[in-house]
Structure formats: C-alpha cells, structure tokens
Coordinates of C-alpha atoms in Angstrom, one line a residue:
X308 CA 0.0 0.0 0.0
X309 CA 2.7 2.6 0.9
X310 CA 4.6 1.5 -2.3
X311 CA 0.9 2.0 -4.5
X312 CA 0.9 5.6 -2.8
X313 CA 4.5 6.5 -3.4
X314 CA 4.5 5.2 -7.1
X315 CA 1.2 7.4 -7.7
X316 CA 2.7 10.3 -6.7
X317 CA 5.9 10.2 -8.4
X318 CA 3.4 9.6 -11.6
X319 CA 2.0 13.0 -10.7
X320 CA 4.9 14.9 -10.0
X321 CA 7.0 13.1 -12.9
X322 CA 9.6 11.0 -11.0
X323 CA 10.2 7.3 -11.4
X324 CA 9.5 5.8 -7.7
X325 CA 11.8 2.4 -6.9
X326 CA 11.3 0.7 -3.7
X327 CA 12.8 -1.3 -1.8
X328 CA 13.0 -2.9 1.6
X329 CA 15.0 -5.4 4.1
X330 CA 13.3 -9.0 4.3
X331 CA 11.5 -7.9 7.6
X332 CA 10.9 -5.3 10.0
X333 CA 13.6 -6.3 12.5
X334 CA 16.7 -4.6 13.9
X335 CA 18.6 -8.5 12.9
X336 CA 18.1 -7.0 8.8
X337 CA 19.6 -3.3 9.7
X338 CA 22.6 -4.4 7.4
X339 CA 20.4 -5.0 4.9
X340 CA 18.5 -1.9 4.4
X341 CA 21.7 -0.2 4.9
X342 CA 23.2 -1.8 1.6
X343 CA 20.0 -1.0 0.0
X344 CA 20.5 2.6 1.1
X345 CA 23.8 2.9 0.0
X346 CA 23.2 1.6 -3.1
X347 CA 20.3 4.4 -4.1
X348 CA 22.9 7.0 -2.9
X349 CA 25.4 5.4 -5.5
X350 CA 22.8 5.7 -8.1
X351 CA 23.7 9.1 -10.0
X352 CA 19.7 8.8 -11.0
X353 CA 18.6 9.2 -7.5
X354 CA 17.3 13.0 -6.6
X355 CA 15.4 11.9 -3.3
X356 CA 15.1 9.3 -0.7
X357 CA 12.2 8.5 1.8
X358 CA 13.4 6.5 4.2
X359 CA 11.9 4.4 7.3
X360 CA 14.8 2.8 9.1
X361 CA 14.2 -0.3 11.1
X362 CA 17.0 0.3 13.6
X363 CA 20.1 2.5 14.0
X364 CA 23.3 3.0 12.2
X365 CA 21.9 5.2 9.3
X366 CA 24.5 8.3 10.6
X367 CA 27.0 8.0 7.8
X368 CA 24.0 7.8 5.0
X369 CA 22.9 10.7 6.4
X370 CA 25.9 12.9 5.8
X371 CA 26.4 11.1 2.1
X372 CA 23.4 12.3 1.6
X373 CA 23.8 16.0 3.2
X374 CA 27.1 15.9 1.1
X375 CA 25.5 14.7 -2.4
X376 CA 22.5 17.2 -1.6
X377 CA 19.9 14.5 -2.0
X378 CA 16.8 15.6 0.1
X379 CA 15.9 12.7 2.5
X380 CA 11.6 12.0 4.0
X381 CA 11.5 10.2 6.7
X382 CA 8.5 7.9 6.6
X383 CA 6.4 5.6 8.6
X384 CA 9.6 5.2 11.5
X385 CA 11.5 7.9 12.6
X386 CA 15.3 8.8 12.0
X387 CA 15.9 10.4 15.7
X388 CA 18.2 7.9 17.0
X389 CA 20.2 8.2 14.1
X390 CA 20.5 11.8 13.3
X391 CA 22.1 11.7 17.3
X392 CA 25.4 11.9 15.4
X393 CA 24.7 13.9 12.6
X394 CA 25.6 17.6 12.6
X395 CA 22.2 19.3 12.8
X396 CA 23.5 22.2 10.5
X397 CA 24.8 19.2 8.0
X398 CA 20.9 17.1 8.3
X399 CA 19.3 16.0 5.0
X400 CA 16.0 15.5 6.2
X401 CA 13.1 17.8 5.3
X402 CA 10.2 16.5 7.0
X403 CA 8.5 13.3 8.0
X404 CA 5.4 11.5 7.1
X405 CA 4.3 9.1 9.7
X406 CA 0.8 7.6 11.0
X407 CA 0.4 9.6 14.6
X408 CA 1.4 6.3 16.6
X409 CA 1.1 8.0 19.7
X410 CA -2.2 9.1 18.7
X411 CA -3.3 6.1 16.9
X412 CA -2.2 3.9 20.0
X413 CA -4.2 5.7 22.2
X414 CA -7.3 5.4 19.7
X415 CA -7.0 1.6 20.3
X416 CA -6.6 2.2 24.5
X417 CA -9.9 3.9 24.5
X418 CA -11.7 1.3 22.4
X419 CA -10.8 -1.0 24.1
X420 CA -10.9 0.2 27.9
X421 CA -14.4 0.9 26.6
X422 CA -14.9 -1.7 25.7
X423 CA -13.7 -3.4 28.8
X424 CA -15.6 -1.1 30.7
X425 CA -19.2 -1.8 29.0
X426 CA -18.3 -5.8 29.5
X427 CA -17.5 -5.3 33.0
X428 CA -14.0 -6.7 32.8
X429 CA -12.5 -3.8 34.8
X430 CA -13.8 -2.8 38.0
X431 CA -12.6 -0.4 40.6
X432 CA -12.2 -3.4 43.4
X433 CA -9.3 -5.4 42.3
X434 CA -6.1 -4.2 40.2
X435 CA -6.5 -5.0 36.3
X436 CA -3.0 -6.6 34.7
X437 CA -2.4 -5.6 31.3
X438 CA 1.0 -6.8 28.8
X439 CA 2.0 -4.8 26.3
X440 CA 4.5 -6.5 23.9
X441 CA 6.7 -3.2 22.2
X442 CA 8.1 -4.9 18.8
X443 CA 11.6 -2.9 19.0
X444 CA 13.1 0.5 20.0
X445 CA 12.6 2.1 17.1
X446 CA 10.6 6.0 17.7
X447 CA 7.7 3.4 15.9
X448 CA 7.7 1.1 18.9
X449 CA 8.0 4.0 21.5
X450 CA 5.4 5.9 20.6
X451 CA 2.8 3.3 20.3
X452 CA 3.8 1.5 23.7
X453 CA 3.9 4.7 25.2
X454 CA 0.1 6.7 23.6
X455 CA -1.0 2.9 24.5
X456 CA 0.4 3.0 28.2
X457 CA -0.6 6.5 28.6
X458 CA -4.3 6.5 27.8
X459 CA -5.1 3.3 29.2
X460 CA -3.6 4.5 32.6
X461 CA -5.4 8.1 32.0
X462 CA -8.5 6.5 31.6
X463 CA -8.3 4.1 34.5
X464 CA -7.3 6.6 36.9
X465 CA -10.4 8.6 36.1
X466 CA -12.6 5.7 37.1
X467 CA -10.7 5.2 40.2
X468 CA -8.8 1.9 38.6
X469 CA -5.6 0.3 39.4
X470 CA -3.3 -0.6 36.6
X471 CA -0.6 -2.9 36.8
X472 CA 1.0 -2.2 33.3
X473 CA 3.5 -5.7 32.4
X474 CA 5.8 -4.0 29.6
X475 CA 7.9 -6.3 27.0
X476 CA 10.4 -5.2 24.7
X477 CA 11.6 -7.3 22.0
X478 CA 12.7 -7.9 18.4
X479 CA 11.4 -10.5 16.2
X480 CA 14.7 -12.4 16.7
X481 CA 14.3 -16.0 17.2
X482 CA 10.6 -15.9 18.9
X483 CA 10.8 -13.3 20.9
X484 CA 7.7 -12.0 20.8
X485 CA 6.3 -16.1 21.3
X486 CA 8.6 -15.9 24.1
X487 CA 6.9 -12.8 25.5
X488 CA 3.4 -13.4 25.4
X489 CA 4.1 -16.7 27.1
X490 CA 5.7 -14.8 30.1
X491 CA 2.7 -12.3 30.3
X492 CA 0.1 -15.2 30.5
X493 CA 2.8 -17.1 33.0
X494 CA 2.4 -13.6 34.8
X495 CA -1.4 -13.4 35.2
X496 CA -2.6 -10.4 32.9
X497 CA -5.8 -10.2 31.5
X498 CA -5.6 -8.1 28.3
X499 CA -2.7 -7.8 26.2
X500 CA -1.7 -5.1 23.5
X501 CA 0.5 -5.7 20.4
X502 CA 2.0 -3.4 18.7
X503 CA 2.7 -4.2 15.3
X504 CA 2.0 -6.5 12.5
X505 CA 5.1 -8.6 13.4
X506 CA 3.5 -9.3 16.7
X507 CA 0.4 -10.3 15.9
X508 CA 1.9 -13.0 13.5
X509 CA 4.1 -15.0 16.0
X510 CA 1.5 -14.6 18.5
X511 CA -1.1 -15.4 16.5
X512 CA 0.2 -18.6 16.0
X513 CA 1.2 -19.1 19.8
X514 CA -2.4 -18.6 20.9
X515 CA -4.1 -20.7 18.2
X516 CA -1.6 -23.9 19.2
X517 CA -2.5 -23.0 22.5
X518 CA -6.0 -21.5 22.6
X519 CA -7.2 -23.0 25.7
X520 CA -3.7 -21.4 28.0
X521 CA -4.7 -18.1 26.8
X522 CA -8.6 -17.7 26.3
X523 CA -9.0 -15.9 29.1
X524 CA -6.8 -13.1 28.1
X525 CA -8.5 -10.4 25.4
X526 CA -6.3 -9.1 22.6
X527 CA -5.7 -6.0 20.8
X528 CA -3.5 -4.8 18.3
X529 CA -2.4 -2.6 15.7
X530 CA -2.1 -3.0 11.8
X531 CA -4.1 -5.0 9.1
X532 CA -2.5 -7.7 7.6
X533 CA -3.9 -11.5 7.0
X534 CA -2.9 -13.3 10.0
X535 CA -4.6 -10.5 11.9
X536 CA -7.5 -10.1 9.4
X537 CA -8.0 -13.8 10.4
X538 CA -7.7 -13.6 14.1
X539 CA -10.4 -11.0 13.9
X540 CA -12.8 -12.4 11.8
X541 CA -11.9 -15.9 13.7
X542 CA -14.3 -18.1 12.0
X543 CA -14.4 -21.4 13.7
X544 CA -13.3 -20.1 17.1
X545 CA -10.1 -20.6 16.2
X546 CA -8.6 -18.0 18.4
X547 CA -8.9 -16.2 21.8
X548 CA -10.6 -13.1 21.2
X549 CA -8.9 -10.0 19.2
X550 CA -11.0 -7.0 20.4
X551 CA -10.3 -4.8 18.1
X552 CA -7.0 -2.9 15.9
X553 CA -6.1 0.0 14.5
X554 CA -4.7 0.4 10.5
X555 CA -2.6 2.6 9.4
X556 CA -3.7 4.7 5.8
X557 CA -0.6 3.2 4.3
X558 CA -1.7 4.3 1.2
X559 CA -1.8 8.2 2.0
X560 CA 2.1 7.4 3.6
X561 CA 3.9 6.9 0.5
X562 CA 1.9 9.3 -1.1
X563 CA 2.7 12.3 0.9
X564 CA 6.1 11.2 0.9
X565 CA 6.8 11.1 -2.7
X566 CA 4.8 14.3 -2.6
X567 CA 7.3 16.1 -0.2
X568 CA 10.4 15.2 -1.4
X569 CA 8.8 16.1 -5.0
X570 CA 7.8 19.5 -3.7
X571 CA 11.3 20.0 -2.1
X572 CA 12.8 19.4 -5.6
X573 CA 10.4 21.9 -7.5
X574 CA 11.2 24.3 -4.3
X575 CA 7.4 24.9 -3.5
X576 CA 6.3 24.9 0.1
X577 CA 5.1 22.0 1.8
X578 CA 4.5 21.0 5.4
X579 CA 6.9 19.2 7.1
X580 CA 5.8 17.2 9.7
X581 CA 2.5 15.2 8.3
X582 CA 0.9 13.1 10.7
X583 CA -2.0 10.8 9.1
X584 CA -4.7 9.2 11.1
X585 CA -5.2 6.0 12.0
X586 CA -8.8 4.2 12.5
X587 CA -10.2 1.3 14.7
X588 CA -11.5 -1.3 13.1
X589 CA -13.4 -4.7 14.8

C-alpha cells in the first residue's frame, strides 16, 4: 500500500519511484536496508530518498546524503536515534510522514478500555494486569507502547482503577515475541496489546496452538495484515478473542512522501511534519 501511494505520486509529480525494503521489520536485517540505502545514494539517477529505518546506524547515510544534496523524508519510522550523530547544520532531512502512533495507539486504549468497561471486565475493586509487547526500540515502537500506556492509565485513573501495566520489549529475533506473550500469560494479565504487525503473527500462532492457556486473556493490536484479518474475523473459534485494531492509511504514507520530497525538488512549500490518522476497526 505505501509502495501503490508512493508510485502514484511520483506519476503526478513526474519522478520514477523504486522501492525497496529489508526482508523484515527487525533490527537483525539493519545491514540490509543499509546496503539497499547505500546503493540508491550510488545511483547518479537518485534526486530523493524517503526512508523508514528499522534500527540504527543510518549516521553515515545521512551525511552522504547532506554531502550529495539529496533531500531525505522520513517515513512511517523515525530517524531520531540516528540523526544523534549527525551535525544538525549538515541534516538531509526535510520532513517526515508518519501515522500519529502516539495518537493512533491511544485510539485503540480507548476502544478498548471501553470496551472493557461496557463488559464489566475492569472494575474499581481489584487491580486489572495488562502486557504490552513493544516490537523494538525504534521511535515506531516508543510511541505506540507509550500513547498505549498512557491513555489506558489516564483513563483508569479517572474511574478510580488500578493498573498494573507488564511492559515487554523485543525484536522479532528468534521468537521473541512467542517468548513474551508466554511470560505475560505465565504472569497473570488479563488483556494484552501488540503493537505491530510482526506481533500479531508469532502470537497469533502461539495462541491458536494453544488457545485454551490463553482464552482468558483479550487481545488488541495494531495494523491490518492477513494473520490479523483472520484472528479477527476468527471463524471457527479458532482464536482467543482479538477486540479490536487499528490500520494505518498506508496508502496516503507513500503518497505524501513522494509528494514532499517532489515539492522539495520543484522548491514549493510543503509541510513538514505530516501526521495521518489511524482508525479502529473490529
């Protein structure tokens, strides 16, 4: 979808659009993207670059780029971490382009404390225990741990509720996040948020080998692809229930992008910090 977006607008604003991307969101394929990076700085075709980095180490691709004058959108997962060690004066980015995480996360807490709430789940007499399984330290991750955390504990307060917030972070490195809902239903919690796609695939598959350990625990999560699609819809009772999600407009991402960086070439004006909705979905 970002890719459908990004292609569109380089149509419009009369740029060819090539894309390309590690073999999965994790910090393990940093390398990779890296190489990928490199090799569109090489290109002597390349005018622009929107980038979402999976992990850190971008510094020097920054300053090649600062030093070839190739304008650089960040999209989807922020660069901060890596501009740490770039001079500010010497930064090639001009704007970002990103679903509100910290916004969209908190659209999902409210959904779902309501929805807790309405189902009597959560009362005021007992402290409620809730996991939340972060997929990596990426700004990304942060932000939609964090709106998630915050809201959630916001709203409970108000009601005069407890919270007792379990708080995993891992990378999908050799079933880490398998490994981590495991530990939260060893630990007791009763509602679980996940916070990307990458999630909800190896846990998925955890709770559907082992529905009966967890179907006392209600899900929610964040993204739209098939195995979550599934675990939604769960015809068959395959699953423990998945409350509810939020999606990102993917779409609208690598339009905007393209958009920017295109509007940066042609030296119009252009907003630089574009933050696109999410919605909740059930």
């Amino acid at each position: 979808a970002v890719r459908a977006g990004a292609v569109d607008a380089g149509a419009k604003y009369g740029y060819e659009v090539t894309f390309a991307g590690p073999t999965a969101e994790s910090e393990t394929y940093v390398p990779e993207q890296r190489e990928k990076l490199q090799s569109a700085l090489n290109s002597k075709f390349t005018k622009a670059i929107v980038l979402a980095t999976i992990g850190q180490g971008f510094a020097d691709e920054l300053i090649t780029a600062y030093n070839k004058n190739i304008p650089i959108v960040e999209f989807d997962s922020g660069l901060y971490a890596n501009r740490a060690d770039v001079d500010p004066s010497k930064d090639p980015t001009i704007g970002k382009v990103a679903t509100d995480n910290r916004a969209a996360a908190a659209l999902v807490a409210e959904n779902f404390y309501n929805y807790l709430k309405t189902n009597n789940k959560i009362s005021a007499d007992k402290t409620f225990k809730i996991g939340v399984i972060q997929h990596d330290s990426s700004a990304t991750g942060i932000d939609r741990a964090g709106g998630f955390e915050e809201k959630f504990k916001a709203l409970a307060q108000a009601d005069g509720i407890t919270v007792d917030i379990n708080h995993q972070t891992k990378t999908n490195n050799d079933g880490e996040y398998k490994a981590a809902v495991q530990a939260l239903q060893v630990a007791g919690v009763e509602a679980i948020f996940m916070s990307n796609e990458g999630v909800v695939n190896e846990v998925s598959a955890e709770v559907a080998d082992n529905k009966a350990k967890y179907e006392n625990i209600l899900f929610c999560g964040f993204d739209c692809g098939t195995n979550q699609y599934n675990w939604i819809k769960n015809d068959g009772g395959k699953y423990p229930t998945l409350v509810g999600s939020v999606a990102q407009d993917s779409y609208s991402i690598g339009y905007q992008a393209v958009e920017m960086a295109a509007k940066k070439l042609a030296g119009e004006s252009f907003e630089k910090n574009v933050g696109i909705a999410g919605q909740w979905y059930t």
